[in-house]
DNA sequence: TTGTAGGCGTTATCAT
DNA sequence: ATGATAACGCCTACAA
């Protein structure tokens, strides 16, 4: 019924708990035949060390926290969902466990105060800066995922470079009036994508026109709103959307205005969301390497847990242009 | 630097650790003025009990495991993502924590063996039956979410009833040749939805024609494949899809065959996935109450943790028809 | 009302 | 090579 303990194994094997502990952990000399006997008994009983007792004495939990902003996880959670599962898989490979928590404000999550984790993955760029600082100052190993700030280790996507590529693709196709839309610009990734768009225009000697930039609102209709707003004051031949849901939503707005995609307006998204393949026409977009991000972040965090005193590393992952049909062929 | 302990507070307050423990837990009589003093000091120091020590003596972790099949979480994880965040929020309200893990086979997850959780939420219907039984026999409180088997507590969606409604909606609109497609039928929910479809036909005196049922393959192109297969051997005027991604994918297949939606073929989905609003035309579908499911499952699990000896409860949640534009108006 | 002491299961430091 | 034994931080009889 109740789980076997070292003591139970010790009694069966006719040795002390100390010997059993050594035999199982491999951290001390034990006679080979008694070790075999102990291992066999432990196996029979289905023994596994009690993590509470273990972490009490070892001062580590073999647990990593995965923190994400509560709002953030509503809309693009297909995005963070993939990261989550990839992170968990990678942690498991290292015999670590994942504690999942959402944060709604700047308060220190109970996870931390109660010592439930050895380190933290802070996912997404909507976590309050003050919280990140607070965590960092606590001395807890921390890695930012899909976000970056000075002084804290991070693994993130090359948003600026990606948006540059996306915009350059449109320019290559002959577009000269290219717009940029986002659900919101109150988000680091989206601002970086706007910056990449701006840099691409500049690199090609094209003017940056603020009238060609529009913002909607958070949520699934954000892209629709942004695109509608934009169409009322300008008539671009192409649009770079800050992410795929925004692009998909904008496509509906474009059609609602009686325009065709890509003939009248070409659209490029960002993220290569599963959704991208379902839009009409399928969406050309920038692929973001979610599971790569997860694997690198886990590796970095476990390294920091083992060896805390290290200079912060910032790992930037490039994106890849995925050409589908929402941008059509070169304009003539 | 290191976290404050009861001892530290006791020293500052000039009392014993026992008194501090009592003052903070409220589980014993303590003089009101010393209690105030202790509370103040604890607050100042930012004290929180060490969970390892606490759960070692209390024999509980205040941790709940959220288990999901590794494959399952790839494709429809927008669905389980919402459940995950809702579950975490609800657990937090009860001062519980969430341990997230994916399972790839029937092996008992380390979470359990190491005593890291007080109970489990088993999410989705792809977890192996043998694993569920193993867990149940271990005496660990368990609640199935979006799944159900005899003998184990569960909270799930009324798939059969929902598919019945969806099909009845099409019949009401005048359709007589109604098809059913799924990515796969190797899934309890999808089989139940097929059953609801069948029952609706029967209830309206319509024959069940196996030629009108098609299965594709798991993954985002599953619906496309199923629909293409179907169109080669039959020509329905409407189709019930086992879920929204399948429906969205099928819509592309329908258009690829030069047919219009809803004029030539009406489509109804299932889940009310965020995606449903992005399809062209927007998808009529059955809404599934994910966060309701989460809240009920958490409540049930926490109750079982407190009071383990209870008969199993099976909580079924009805769905709601959301009418958008993929089914058009009544046929004449 | 408060303090002393024992124990939860594990690891680590001593002896032996 | 093995066995006592003392922590780890907390809770809870029991004693004062």
XYZ file of C-alpha atoms (C1' of nucleotides) in Angstrom:
696
model
C 0.000 0.000 0.000
C 2.324 2.730 1.204
C 5.547 3.282 -0.624
C 8.650 1.309 0.349
C 11.410 3.148 2.179
C 15.105 2.598 2.589
C 14.390 1.093 5.961
C 12.094 -1.537 4.503
C 14.730 -2.545 1.987
C 17.418 -2.546 4.689
C 15.410 -4.892 6.864
C 14.767 -7.322 4.018
C 18.393 -7.263 2.976
C 19.673 -7.515 6.505
C 21.826 -4.409 6.232
C 21.620 -0.832 7.453
C 19.857 1.985 5.655
C 23.208 3.619 5.057
C 24.349 0.659 3.008
C 21.143 0.637 1.025
C 21.454 4.324 0.332
C 25.001 3.831 -0.888
C 24.073 0.857 -3.002
C 21.247 2.684 -4.715
C 22.926 6.015 -5.174
C 26.273 4.519 -6.148
C 27.987 7.186 -4.098
C 30.011 4.925 -1.818
C 31.741 1.526 -1.735
C 29.461 -1.437 -1.335
C 30.278 -5.104 -1.702
C 29.208 -6.226 -5.143
C 27.081 -9.166 -4.011
C 25.193 -7.195 -1.369
C 24.712 -4.398 -3.856
C 23.129 -6.839 -6.283
C 20.887 -8.167 -3.546
C 19.823 -4.677 -2.564
C 19.146 -3.645 -6.129
C 17.021 -6.737 -6.650
C 14.946 -6.097 -3.551
C 14.507 -2.451 -4.409
C 13.342 -3.475 -7.852
C 10.912 -5.997 -6.419
C 9.411 -3.461 -4.081
C 9.276 -0.806 -6.776
C 11.352 1.503 -4.694
C 11.886 5.141 -5.642
C 13.333 7.695 -3.254
C 10.877 10.032 -1.620
C 11.522 13.378 -3.181
C 10.516 15.350 -0.113
C 13.077 13.639 2.096
C 15.635 13.720 -0.635
C 15.297 17.384 -1.473
C 15.168 18.286 2.204
C 18.664 17.002 2.729
C 20.077 17.632 -0.732
C 18.720 21.154 -0.915
C 17.440 20.668 -4.413
C 14.136 19.569 -5.845
C 15.019 18.425 -9.355
C 12.115 20.534 -10.367
C 12.070 23.431 -12.794
C 9.348 26.052 -12.953
C 7.779 27.051 -16.255
C 6.283 30.501 -15.769
C 4.107 32.226 -18.299
C 1.900 35.270 -18.154
C -1.733 34.364 -17.593
C -3.051 36.542 -20.414
C -0.334 35.558 -22.791
C -1.312 31.972 -22.573
C -4.789 32.612 -23.871
C -4.246 33.692 -27.403
C -0.997 32.335 -28.764
C -0.924 29.294 -26.600
C -0.548 27.021 -29.531
C 2.839 28.668 -29.701
C 3.745 28.239 -26.063
C 2.060 24.860 -25.949
C 4.673 23.493 -28.288
C 7.408 25.024 -26.214
C 5.895 23.596 -23.071
C 5.797 20.040 -24.309
C 9.272 20.310 -25.772
C 10.612 21.673 -22.503
C 8.999 18.910 -20.497
C 10.408 16.237 -22.782
C 13.864 17.680 -22.523
C 13.669 18.034 -18.751
C 12.533 14.461 -18.428
C 15.539 13.322 -20.410
C 17.615 14.863 -17.641
C 15.455 13.374 -14.878
C 14.030 16.754 -14.057
C 10.404 17.679 -13.559
C 8.290 20.581 -14.669
C 6.177 22.761 -12.473
C 3.784 24.840 -14.541
C 2.472 28.163 -13.326
C 0.875 31.238 -14.755
C 1.510 34.644 -13.262
C -0.993 37.444 -13.130
C 0.939 40.171 -11.373
C 4.330 41.029 -9.993
C 3.986 38.992 -6.839
C 6.573 36.318 -6.248
C 4.892 33.019 -7.127
C 4.482 30.611 -4.229
C 6.577 28.130 -6.190
C 9.618 30.154 -5.429
C 8.981 31.081 -1.863
C 8.200 27.534 -0.924
C 11.351 26.310 -2.552
C 9.582 24.047 -4.990
C 12.002 24.576 -7.867
C 15.727 24.698 -8.540
C 15.386 27.144 -11.377
C 12.952 28.913 -13.647
C 12.100 29.235 -17.289
C 10.372 32.574 -17.781
C 8.445 32.248 -20.991
C 7.215 35.055 -23.213
C 7.796 38.750 -23.115
C 4.799 39.781 -21.060
C 6.173 38.905 -17.656
C 6.683 42.097 -15.652
C 10.277 43.326 -15.587
C 10.054 43.835 -11.850
C 9.217 40.180 -11.376
C 12.162 39.117 -13.487
C 14.449 41.337 -11.471
C 13.034 40.077 -8.189
C 13.633 36.494 -9.230
C 17.107 37.211 -10.450
C 18.042 38.978 -7.252
C 16.855 36.043 -5.240
C 19.772 34.193 -6.725
C 17.603 31.595 -8.384
C 18.877 30.363 -11.754
C 16.644 31.858 -14.428
C 16.459 31.643 -18.209
C 14.172 33.819 -20.305
C 12.511 32.061 -23.216
C 11.236 34.049 -26.198
C 12.264 37.197 -24.373
C 15.450 38.974 -23.406
C 16.615 41.680 -21.050
C 20.123 42.683 -20.043
C 21.643 40.753 -17.167
C 19.476 37.658 -17.429
C 20.203 34.560 -19.503
C 17.940 34.213 -22.491
C 17.026 32.111 -25.503
C 14.918 33.864 -28.088
C 13.899 34.254 -31.701
C 15.557 36.664 -34.067
C 12.423 38.737 -34.526
C 14.121 41.674 -36.134
C 16.009 39.522 -38.585
C 12.900 37.521 -39.372
C 10.762 40.546 -40.106
C 13.589 41.911 -42.201
C 13.556 38.745 -44.296
C 9.784 38.755 -44.608
C 9.747 42.351 -45.759
C 12.664 41.812 -48.099
C 10.757 38.936 -49.647
C 7.877 41.262 -50.468
C 10.248 43.872 -51.839
C 11.862 41.229 -54.013
C 8.412 40.413 -55.372
C 8.130 44.022 -56.487
C 6.067 45.549 -53.722
C 6.678 49.190 -52.862
C 3.758 50.051 -50.594
C 4.161 47.571 -47.758
C 2.236 47.872 -44.511
C 2.871 46.416 -41.063
C 0.113 45.396 -38.673
C 0.019 43.935 -35.177
C -2.626 43.118 -32.631
C -0.705 45.316 -30.286
C 2.690 46.929 -30.072
C 2.703 46.580 -26.330
C 4.884 43.507 -26.739
C 8.621 43.252 -27.256
C 8.522 40.615 -29.985
C 6.050 42.581 -32.030
C 8.012 45.782 -31.635
C 11.139 43.983 -32.765
C 9.295 42.698 -35.791
C 8.195 46.222 -36.591
C 11.813 47.270 -36.305
C 12.907 44.536 -38.710
C 10.287 45.729 -41.183
C 11.581 49.282 -40.824
C 15.174 48.209 -41.326
C 14.294 46.279 -44.466
C 12.605 49.306 -45.989
C 15.578 51.427 -45.119
C 18.057 48.916 -46.498
C 16.218 49.060 -49.795
C 16.048 52.825 -49.856
C 12.331 52.918 -49.214
C 10.685 55.447 -46.907
C 9.124 54.406 -43.622
C 5.559 55.720 -43.616
C 3.804 55.659 -40.220
C 0.467 55.668 -42.028
C 1.315 52.160 -43.175
C 1.600 50.857 -39.641
C -1.525 49.859 -37.757
C -2.256 48.320 -34.412
C -5.470 46.521 -33.429
C -6.223 45.056 -30.074
C -5.245 41.882 -28.276
C -7.305 38.863 -29.123
C -8.422 37.037 -32.186
C -10.043 39.975 -33.880
C -6.981 42.151 -33.449
C -5.727 41.600 -36.974
C -9.134 42.273 -38.464
C -9.346 45.571 -36.668
C -5.812 46.625 -37.529
C -6.281 45.782 -41.185
C -9.627 47.539 -41.416
C -8.180 50.652 -39.847
C -5.283 50.535 -42.234
C -7.419 50.081 -45.357
C -9.401 53.158 -44.489
C -6.421 55.412 -44.704
C -4.015 53.687 -47.075
C -3.906 51.177 -49.854
C -0.831 48.963 -49.539
C -0.063 46.209 -52.033
C 1.371 44.019 -49.312
C 1.264 43.626 -45.566
C 3.578 42.126 -42.983
C 1.644 40.816 -39.995
C 3.271 40.541 -36.588
C 2.125 36.935 -36.243
C 0.002 34.333 -37.998
C -3.275 34.759 -36.144
C -3.043 38.463 -36.943
C -2.367 37.633 -40.582
C -5.290 35.219 -40.773
C -7.588 37.720 -39.210
C -6.321 40.467 -41.520
C -7.010 38.276 -44.519
C -10.659 38.243 -43.582
C -10.650 42.022 -43.379
C -9.032 42.256 -46.784
C -11.679 40.049 -48.312
C -14.385 41.944 -46.483
C -13.179 45.002 -48.383
C -13.668 43.126 -51.627
C -9.964 42.696 -52.264
C -8.182 39.515 -53.316
C -5.138 37.803 -51.825
C -2.489 37.847 -53.173
C -3.579 39.678 -56.350
C -4.594 42.910 -54.648
C -2.736 42.547 -51.384
C 0.004 40.065 -50.507
C 0.228 38.897 -46.897
C 3.115 37.484 -44.915
C 2.799 36.226 -41.357
C 5.186 35.227 -38.580
C 5.592 32.091 -36.424
C 4.507 29.375 -38.856
C 1.576 28.584 -36.660
C -0.295 25.351 -37.480
C -3.065 27.700 -38.557
C -0.956 28.994 -41.443
C -1.751 26.013 -43.584
C -5.493 26.428 -43.129
C -5.857 29.978 -44.327
C -7.150 30.738 -47.797
C -4.730 30.976 -49.467
C -2.159 29.219 -47.276
C 0.040 31.715 -45.531
C 3.621 32.560 -46.339
C 5.318 33.081 -42.993
C 8.524 33.010 -40.953
C 9.167 29.741 -39.196
C 10.161 29.998 -35.559
C 12.005 27.060 -34.021
C 10.044 26.455 -30.872
C 11.440 23.121 -29.839
C 14.976 24.221 -30.546
C 14.338 27.165 -28.260
C 13.025 24.767 -25.617
C 15.995 22.421 -25.808
C 18.531 25.215 -25.616
C 16.762 26.906 -22.743
C 16.604 23.701 -20.720
C 20.257 22.945 -21.351
C 21.217 26.422 -20.293
C 19.089 26.347 -17.166
C 20.377 22.970 -15.994
C 23.893 24.211 -16.542
C 23.183 27.297 -14.463
C 21.716 25.162 -11.717
C 24.882 23.110 -11.564
C 27.142 26.060 -11.916
C 25.448 29.318 -10.930
C 28.249 31.813 -11.284
C 28.397 32.461 -14.988
C 28.117 35.507 -17.185
C 24.685 35.806 -18.799
C 24.344 34.264 -22.247
C 21.914 35.491 -24.868
C 21.093 32.901 -27.498
C 19.323 34.213 -30.592
C 17.791 31.767 -33.071
C 17.276 32.764 -36.682
C 13.983 32.216 -38.457
C 13.241 30.684 -41.833
C 11.019 31.962 -44.641
C 8.287 29.473 -45.546
C 6.786 30.340 -48.892
C 3.173 29.339 -49.409
C 0.617 31.159 -51.514
C -0.353 34.374 -49.799
C 2.259 36.454 -51.554
C 1.836 35.154 -55.090
C 4.446 35.600 -57.782
C 6.643 38.578 -58.611
C 4.651 41.656 -59.614
C 5.330 42.848 -63.133
C 20.433 35.083 0.778
C 19.099 31.729 1.928
C 15.473 31.433 2.835
C 14.283 32.117 6.385
C 13.295 29.151 8.526
C 11.085 28.737 11.526
C 14.190 28.767 13.651
C 15.246 32.173 12.387
C 11.853 33.614 13.198
C 11.847 31.926 16.590
C 15.179 33.449 17.475
C 14.069 36.937 16.479
C 10.817 36.606 18.348
C 12.444 35.063 21.385
C 10.204 32.008 21.365
C 10.537 28.368 20.367
C 10.026 27.030 16.891
C 6.941 25.184 18.078
C 5.268 28.451 18.999
C 6.146 29.954 15.670
C 4.812 26.927 13.860
C 1.570 27.165 15.795
C 1.265 30.889 15.257
C 1.728 30.579 11.520
C -0.369 27.508 10.948
C -3.109 28.614 13.332
C -3.394 25.044 14.542
C -2.794 25.633 18.244
C -3.350 28.235 20.936
C -0.910 31.103 20.929
C -1.049 34.330 22.890
C -2.512 36.996 20.655
C 0.276 39.533 21.131
C 3.071 37.046 20.513
C 1.153 35.734 17.500
C 1.011 39.254 16.068
C 4.700 39.695 16.670
C 5.519 36.415 14.994
C 3.314 37.167 12.014
C 4.985 40.527 11.599
C 8.466 39.062 11.683
C 7.518 36.294 9.296
C 6.114 38.895 6.941
C 9.247 41.001 7.203
C 11.478 38.074 6.438
C 9.244 36.893 3.624
C 8.848 33.539 5.244
C 7.201 30.641 3.481
C 7.404 27.075 4.715
C 9.864 24.843 2.918
C 7.736 22.449 0.960
C 10.173 19.565 1.216
C 10.214 19.639 5.000
C 6.527 20.260 5.134
C 5.493 17.478 2.840
C 7.936 15.098 4.473
C 6.103 15.341 7.752
C 2.615 16.030 6.448
C 2.772 13.272 3.876
C 1.329 15.502 1.198
C 2.862 17.735 -1.416
C 0.052 20.131 -2.295
C 0.959 19.299 -5.818
C -1.252 17.855 -8.515
C 0.018 16.165 -11.645
C -1.362 17.061 -15.071
C -0.671 14.114 -17.354
C -1.243 14.141 -21.063
C -0.204 11.838 -23.850
C 2.881 13.084 -25.648
C 1.400 12.677 -29.122
C -1.922 14.106 -28.168
C -0.357 17.312 -27.136
C 1.063 17.970 -30.560
C -1.923 18.612 -32.714
C -4.927 19.732 -30.699
C -2.955 21.353 -27.965
C -4.767 24.590 -28.379
C -7.591 22.601 -26.852
C -5.612 21.157 -23.979
C -3.686 24.379 -23.576
C -6.839 26.130 -22.482
C -7.611 23.327 -20.096
C -4.100 23.456 -18.711
C -4.176 27.144 -17.910
C -7.659 26.894 -16.461
C -6.601 23.981 -14.282
C -3.564 25.817 -13.023
C -5.580 28.907 -12.171
C -8.104 26.869 -10.252
C -5.436 24.920 -8.400
C -3.710 28.116 -7.426
C -6.943 29.419 -5.971
C -6.762 26.430 -3.654
C -3.065 26.925 -2.919
C -2.168 23.873 -4.919
C 0.505 23.539 -7.547
C 0.658 21.909 -10.932
C 3.208 19.435 -12.098
C 3.052 18.994 -15.862
C 4.147 15.800 -17.541
C 3.650 14.052 -20.835
C 3.568 10.295 -21.038
C 4.857 8.283 -23.926
C 4.184 4.744 -22.798
C 2.608 2.716 -20.046
C 5.443 3.164 -17.596
C 4.573 4.751 -14.297
C 5.797 8.352 -14.495
C 8.545 9.241 -12.037
C 6.216 11.878 -10.614
C 4.211 9.169 -8.959
C 6.928 6.884 -7.765
C 8.827 9.713 -6.185
C 5.755 10.917 -4.411
C 5.744 14.314 -6.033
C 1.974 14.676 -6.249
C -1.112 14.135 -4.119
C -3.319 13.336 -7.056
C -3.531 13.267 -10.808
C -5.506 14.762 -13.618
C -5.314 12.401 -16.584
C -6.127 14.495 -19.594
C -7.388 13.278 -22.954
C -8.437 9.890 -24.143
C -5.157 8.661 -25.495
C -3.559 7.637 -22.227
C -3.154 3.852 -22.151
C -5.856 2.051 -20.174
C -3.221 -0.015 -18.433
C -1.584 3.136 -17.115
C -4.886 4.434 -15.799
C -5.526 1.147 -14.059
C -2.033 1.066 -12.616
C -2.444 4.536 -11.203
C -5.853 3.781 -9.813
C -4.632 0.629 -8.113
C -1.860 2.537 -6.485
C -4.561 4.249 -4.508
C -3.655 7.673 -5.790
C -6.637 10.008 -6.285
C -7.220 10.328 -10.007
C -9.675 12.227 -12.195
C -9.957 11.708 -15.939
C -10.471 14.862 -17.965
C -12.043 14.698 -21.432
C -12.112 10.938 -21.085
C -14.016 8.340 -19.133
C -13.723 4.694 -18.185
C -15.663 2.698 -15.607
C -14.347 2.804 -12.078
C -12.415 6.045 -12.344
C -13.741 9.509 -11.635
C -14.161 11.609 -14.755
C -15.203 14.968 -16.156
C -15.880 14.999 -19.862
C -17.747 16.470 -22.785
C -21.025 15.096 -24.050
C -19.582 14.120 -27.393
C -22.448 11.934 -28.434
C -25.044 14.537 -27.571
C -23.045 17.260 -29.270
C -22.658 15.362 -32.515
C -26.340 14.549 -32.343
C -27.149 18.252 -32.144
C -24.751 19.138 -34.932
C -26.232 16.516 -37.217
C -29.780 17.460 -36.275
C -28.953 21.047 -37.190
C -27.988 19.943 -40.686
C -31.100 17.830 -40.988
C -33.198 20.785 -39.915
C -31.609 22.789 -42.694
C -32.905 20.204 -45.144
C -29.848 18.043 -45.691
C -30.378 14.367 -46.414
C -26.972 13.196 -47.525
C -24.790 13.983 -44.543
C -21.256 12.661 -44.179
C -19.019 12.247 -41.147
C -15.252 12.626 -41.248
C -12.485 12.344 -38.700
C -8.715 12.455 -38.716
C -8.834 9.094 -37.041
C -11.370 6.918 -35.303
C -8.708 5.545 -33.018
C -9.892 7.953 -30.354
C -12.783 7.669 -27.941
C -14.083 11.207 -28.383
C -14.177 10.911 -32.129
C -15.907 7.553 -31.978
C -18.512 9.009 -29.652
C -19.068 11.847 -32.053
C -19.568 9.355 -34.850
C -22.075 7.590 -32.642
C -23.977 10.837 -32.022
C -24.107 11.404 -35.764
C -25.460 7.907 -36.268
C -28.072 8.356 -33.578
C -29.273 11.606 -35.085
C -29.751 9.999 -38.477
C -31.642 7.168 -36.869
C -33.809 9.469 -34.807
C -34.845 11.197 -38.011
C -35.507 7.975 -39.847
C -32.506 8.344 -42.091
C -30.273 5.428 -43.068
C -26.692 5.182 -41.834
C -24.482 4.765 -44.886
C -20.891 3.635 -44.162
C -19.858 5.099 -47.504
C -20.549 8.504 -45.980
C -18.027 7.998 -43.196
C -14.355 8.646 -43.872
C -11.222 8.633 -41.801
C -7.975 10.400 -42.665
C -4.837 10.334 -40.627
C -3.625 12.095 -37.518
C -2.218 15.541 -38.070
C -3.228 18.718 -39.774
C -3.836 17.207 -43.163
C -6.089 14.531 -41.762
C -9.296 16.317 -42.651
C -8.098 17.078 -46.146
C -7.353 13.441 -46.740
C -10.617 12.208 -45.266
C -12.653 14.675 -47.276
C -10.843 13.909 -50.510
C -11.378 10.199 -49.997
C -15.016 10.794 -49.299
C -15.617 13.006 -52.326
C -14.240 10.335 -54.589
C -16.912 7.870 -53.648
C -19.875 9.971 -52.566
C -21.386 13.393 -52.927
C -22.862 14.566 -49.629
C -24.571 17.934 -49.269
C -23.239 18.336 -45.752
C -20.488 17.015 -43.548
C -20.000 16.706 -39.817
C -16.324 16.898 -38.896
C -15.034 15.288 -35.718
C -13.288 18.507 -34.709
C -12.514 21.986 -36.007
C -9.035 21.423 -37.422
C -10.497 18.502 -39.363
C -13.314 20.714 -40.581
C -10.954 23.495 -41.627
C -8.783 21.063 -43.457
C -11.812 19.451 -45.115
C -12.980 22.859 -46.310
C -9.800 23.190 -48.302
C -10.409 19.789 -49.851
C -13.940 20.804 -50.767
C -12.729 23.945 -52.468
C -9.956 22.001 -54.156
C -12.716 19.940 -55.755
C -14.273 23.125 -57.106
C -17.195 23.059 -54.692
C -18.532 25.943 -52.627
C -19.269 26.175 -48.919
C -22.024 26.188 -47.851
C -23.859 26.244 -51.226
C -22.609 22.873 -52.407
C -21.539 21.373 -49.111
C -22.339 22.579 -45.620
C -19.760 21.939 -42.906
C -20.095 21.718 -39.155
C -17.154 21.260 -36.812
C -16.686 20.420 -33.159
C -14.835 22.118 -30.251
C -15.249 25.786 -31.146
C -11.543 26.075 -31.583
C -10.168 29.631 -31.906
C -9.465 28.603 -35.476
C -13.186 28.347 -36.225
C -13.542 32.068 -36.644
C -10.704 32.243 -39.154
C -11.972 29.765 -41.694
C -13.640 30.924 -44.877
C -16.532 30.989 -44.246
C -16.438 31.035 -40.438
C -17.243 27.629 -39.054
C -20.453 26.540 -37.407
C -19.401 24.249 -34.582
C -20.191 22.760 -31.196
C -18.763 24.694 -28.307
C -16.987 22.642 -25.665
C -16.625 24.157 -22.224
C -12.966 23.651 -21.527
C -12.537 25.844 -18.500
C -15.709 24.513 -16.940
C -14.266 21.041 -17.400
C -11.056 22.219 -15.730
C -12.775 23.775 -12.746
C -14.962 20.753 -12.120
C -12.065 18.336 -12.467
C -9.932 20.263 -9.991
C -12.760 20.501 -7.494
C -13.381 16.796 -7.770
C -9.725 15.895 -7.426
C -9.155 18.069 -4.376
C -12.228 16.546 -2.809
C -10.891 13.061 -3.488
C -7.551 13.990 -1.988
C -9.245 15.082 1.212
C -11.648 12.218 1.268
C -10.426 9.275 -0.793
C -13.108 6.693 -0.174
C -15.885 7.748 -2.469
C -17.813 6.115 -5.273
C -16.616 7.247 -8.692
C -18.462 10.200 -10.199
C -18.834 10.771 -13.917
C -19.553 14.369 -14.835
C -20.727 14.952 -18.390
C -20.901 18.488 -19.762
C -23.252 19.335 -22.593
C -22.089 21.257 -25.643
C -23.617 24.249 -27.375
C -24.280 24.833 -31.060
C -22.516 27.937 -32.349
C -23.988 28.992 -35.672
C -21.637 30.819 -38.013
C -21.695 30.677 -41.791
C -20.455 27.308 -42.926
C -23.916 25.761 -43.035
C -25.815 28.579 -44.736
C -29.586 28.881 -44.617
C -32.267 26.215 -44.885
C -32.209 24.366 -48.211
C -35.383 24.769 -50.233
C 0.282 29.434 26.697
C 4.763 27.660 25.741
C 8.851 24.562 25.324
C 11.015 19.927 24.660
C 11.596 16.156 21.935
C 10.737 12.745 18.464
C 10.189 11.625 13.833
C 9.077 12.052 8.606
C 12.988 9.477 4.643
C 17.153 10.557 2.889
C 22.119 11.642 2.660
C 26.675 12.233 4.656
C 30.135 11.963 8.299
C 32.109 9.556 11.203
C 33.681 5.418 13.447
C 34.422 0.537 13.322
C 32.715 -2.591 3.547
C 29.364 -1.423 6.860
C 26.776 0.660 10.734
C 25.469 4.263 13.963
C 24.236 8.881 14.002
C 23.399 13.542 12.988
C 21.422 16.673 10.207
C 17.667 18.929 6.638
C 12.955 22.100 8.236
C 8.731 21.260 9.847
C 4.831 19.463 12.686
C 2.796 17.610 16.857
C 2.186 14.993 20.885
C 3.315 15.583 25.520
C 5.154 17.879 29.419
C 5.755 21.936 32.066
